[in-house]
Every structure is written in structure tokens, then in C-alpha cells.
Short mmCIF file of C-alpha atoms in Angstrom, two decimals:
data_model
loop_
_atom_site.label_atom_id
_atom_site.label_comp_id
_atom_site.label_asym_id
_atom_site.label_seq_id
_atom_site.Cartn_x
_atom_site.Cartn_y
_atom_site.Cartn_z
CA GLU Z 1 -33.38 -25.89 -10.05
CA THR Z 2 -34.56 -24.27 -6.84
CA ILE Z 3 -37.28 -21.65 -6.92
CA SER Z 4 -37.40 -18.79 -4.46
CA LYS Z 5 -40.37 -16.63 -3.64
CA SER Z 6 -39.84 -12.89 -3.33
CA GLN Z 7 -42.32 -10.31 -2.12
CA HIS Z 8 -42.55 -7.04 -4.02
CA SER Z 9 -44.03 -3.72 -2.95
CA ASP Z 10 -47.25 -4.35 -4.84
CA ASP Z 11 -47.78 -7.55 -2.78
CA ALA Z 12 -47.37 -9.71 -5.88
CA GLU Z 13 -45.34 -12.83 -5.36
CA ILE Z 14 -42.77 -13.55 -8.02
CA TYR Z 15 -40.95 -16.86 -8.31
CA THR Z 16 -37.42 -16.65 -9.62
CA PRO Z 17 -34.97 -19.46 -10.27
CA LYS Z 18 -31.94 -19.64 -8.01
CA ILE Z 19 -28.53 -20.38 -9.44
CA ASN Z 20 -25.30 -21.41 -7.79
CA ILE Z 21 -22.09 -20.03 -9.19
CA ILE Z 22 -18.75 -21.64 -8.41
CA PHE Z 23 -15.51 -19.73 -8.84
CA ILE Z 24 -12.15 -21.44 -8.61
CA ASP Z 25 -9.84 -19.25 -6.52
CA ALA Z 26 -6.24 -20.29 -7.10
CA THR Z 27 -3.25 -19.37 -9.21
CA TRP Z 28 -3.96 -19.78 -12.92
CA LYS Z 29 -1.87 -22.93 -13.07
CA TYR Z 30 -3.59 -24.60 -10.10
CA ALA Z 31 -7.07 -23.44 -11.12
CA LYS Z 32 -6.60 -25.11 -14.50
CA GLU Z 33 -5.39 -28.28 -12.76
CA MET Z 34 -8.32 -28.24 -10.30
CA VAL Z 35 -10.88 -27.88 -13.08
CA SER Z 36 -9.23 -30.61 -15.14
CA LYS Z 37 -9.13 -33.08 -12.25
CA THR Z 38 -12.71 -32.28 -11.23
CA ILE Z 39 -13.91 -32.98 -14.77
CA GLN Z 40 -11.78 -36.13 -14.95
CA ASN Z 41 -13.25 -37.44 -11.68
CA GLY Z 42 -16.85 -36.49 -12.52
CA GLY Z 43 -16.99 -33.98 -9.68
CA TRP Z 44 -19.31 -31.42 -11.29
CA PRO Z 45 -23.08 -31.89 -10.99
CA SER Z 46 -24.59 -33.17 -14.24
CA HIS Z 47 -26.68 -30.03 -14.71
CA SER Z 48 -23.74 -27.63 -14.33
CA ILE Z 49 -22.70 -25.29 -17.12
CA ASN Z 50 -19.06 -24.39 -17.66
CA VAL Z 51 -18.60 -20.77 -18.72
CA LYS Z 52 -15.40 -19.45 -20.22
CA LEU Z 53 -14.97 -15.70 -20.13
CA GLU Z 54 -13.14 -14.10 -23.03
CA PRO Z 55 -12.77 -10.53 -21.79
CA THR Z 56 -11.15 -9.03 -24.88
CA LYS Z 57 -14.18 -10.19 -26.92
CA ASP Z 58 -16.97 -10.13 -24.32
CA PHE Z 59 -16.45 -6.88 -22.42
CA GLY Z 60 -15.31 -4.31 -24.98
CA GLU Z 61 -14.37 -0.98 -23.48
CA ASN Z 62 -15.27 -2.23 -19.98
CA PHE Z 63 -12.23 -4.49 -20.04
CA LYS Z 64 -8.98 -3.28 -18.55
CA ALA Z 65 -6.22 -5.74 -19.46
CA ARG Z 66 -3.90 -6.91 -16.68
CA ARG Z 67 -5.84 -5.03 -14.00
CA PHE Z 68 -4.48 -7.41 -11.36
CA ASP Z 69 -0.84 -6.99 -12.32
CA ILE Z 70 0.62 -8.19 -9.04
CA ARG Z 71 0.98 -11.51 -10.85
CA THR Z 72 1.65 -11.87 -14.55
CA PRO Z 73 -1.20 -13.73 -16.22
CA PRO Z 74 -0.53 -16.20 -19.03
CA SER Z 75 -2.51 -13.93 -21.42
CA VAL Z 76 -4.57 -10.74 -21.37
CA ASP Z 77 -7.71 -12.90 -21.23
CA HIS Z 78 -6.75 -14.35 -17.83
CA LEU Z 79 -8.55 -12.62 -14.97
CA SER Z 80 -8.23 -12.57 -11.21
CA THR Z 81 -11.02 -14.20 -9.22
CA ALA Z 82 -12.32 -10.77 -8.16
CA GLU Z 83 -12.54 -9.64 -11.80
CA CYS Z 84 -14.41 -12.82 -12.76
CA ILE Z 85 -16.88 -12.37 -9.94
CA ALA Z 86 -17.53 -8.72 -10.86
CA HIS Z 87 -18.06 -9.50 -14.56
CA VAL Z 88 -20.32 -12.50 -13.85
CA LEU Z 89 -22.41 -10.69 -11.22
CA ARG Z 90 -22.96 -7.79 -13.57
CA GLU Z 91 -24.30 -10.22 -16.19
CA VAL Z 92 -26.37 -12.33 -13.77
CA GLU Z 93 -27.96 -9.20 -12.34
CA GLY Z 94 -28.89 -8.13 -15.88
CA ARG Z 95 -26.79 -5.01 -15.61
CA SER Z 96 -24.22 -5.62 -18.35
CA ALA Z 97 -24.17 -1.93 -19.27
CA ASP Z 98 -23.93 -0.83 -15.62
CA ASN Z 99 -20.36 0.27 -15.02
CA GLU Z 100 -21.26 1.57 -11.55
CA LEU Z 101 -21.83 -1.95 -10.21
CA PHE Z 102 -18.63 -3.23 -11.81
CA ASP Z 103 -16.56 -0.24 -10.65
CA THR Z 104 -17.87 -0.63 -7.09
CA LEU Z 105 -16.88 -4.30 -7.06
CA MET Z 106 -13.46 -3.52 -8.56
CA ARG Z 107 -12.58 -0.62 -6.26
CA PRO Z 108 -11.10 -2.81 -3.45
CA LEU Z 109 -8.98 -4.77 -5.97
CA ASP Z 110 -7.71 -1.57 -7.60
CA LEU Z 111 -6.81 -0.09 -4.20
CA MET Z 112 -5.01 -3.28 -3.18
CA VAL Z 113 -2.97 -3.29 -6.40
CA GLN Z 114 -2.19 0.42 -6.01
CA GLN Z 115 -1.04 -0.15 -2.41
CA TRP Z 116 1.10 -3.12 -3.47
CA HIS Z 117 2.81 -1.03 -6.19
CA SER Z 118 3.41 1.79 -3.71
CA PHE Z 119 5.03 -0.67 -1.31
CA GLN Z 120 7.19 -2.16 -4.08
CA ASP Z 121 8.31 1.32 -5.20
CA SER Z 122 9.27 2.19 -1.60
CA LYS Z 123 11.26 -1.05 -1.28
CA LYS Z 124 13.17 -0.27 -4.49
CA LYS Z 125 14.00 3.25 -3.31
CA LEU Z 126 15.26 1.93 0.05
CA LYS Z 127 17.39 -0.68 -1.70
CA ARG Z 128 18.92 1.95 -4.03
CA SER Z 129 19.70 4.18 -1.03
CA ALA Z 130 21.33 1.28 0.80
CA ASP Z 131 23.37 0.35 -2.29
CA GLU Z 132 24.62 3.95 -2.62
CA CYS Z 133 25.97 4.00 0.95
#
């Protein structure tokens, strides 16, 4: 555990533990395979903690199922990497009730998904027009 020193406005020094968080960024299938092989080969540090998010239980009304619907997840409890990062950062920062932080982190993902759907809708309309000709 590494300790960092931070200076506050009242000139008091506060020592806080630093943590490292690792997120696996891959398709759900490959992420599962990567984690399995890393465990099998003893690749995680001995002091690491594996956390499994269960959004339908853990996040209540803050959870929007299938938010990243560009790909179909294996279940509603499967999240995109961006969603995982937003949920974990909200907890690590001690702001679990702070929807503003979460919404700010999710805004780029939501806009990307919206843009993707808009593009897909345009492609379908063009295809229908071409088929009618």
C-alpha cells in the first residue's frame, strides 16, 4: 500500500492510501477469458481484490439496463467498460449518492450510442429507398 501526502487549505497534511484499479477493456467473451487466464497463470498481485459488480442489485434506480446497446450483453448485469469505471469511481470517491458525477462520466457514452443509432437509422432509410427504386 502506497501512502500519498496531500496538502489542505488549513496547512494540515493528511496521508491517504493510494489504490490501483484495473479494468479489463475487451468484449465480454474476451474479458472473461483474459481474467480466467490471468488467474490461472498467477498474474494478479497477491494483495489484489477482485470485485464483481451486480448492477441490478448494487445500483438501484441509478442503473440503466443495456445503456451501451451497440452490442448485446449476455445479461442485464453486464456493463461496458465506461459504465464500470463510472460506477467504481463514484464509489471510490465516496459519492455513491452523487448522480452528477456519474451522469458527467456517462454523457460521452450516451452521446456515442445516440450517434451510432442515428447513423444506423439513416443507413436503414437509405437501404429502403434503394430497394424501392
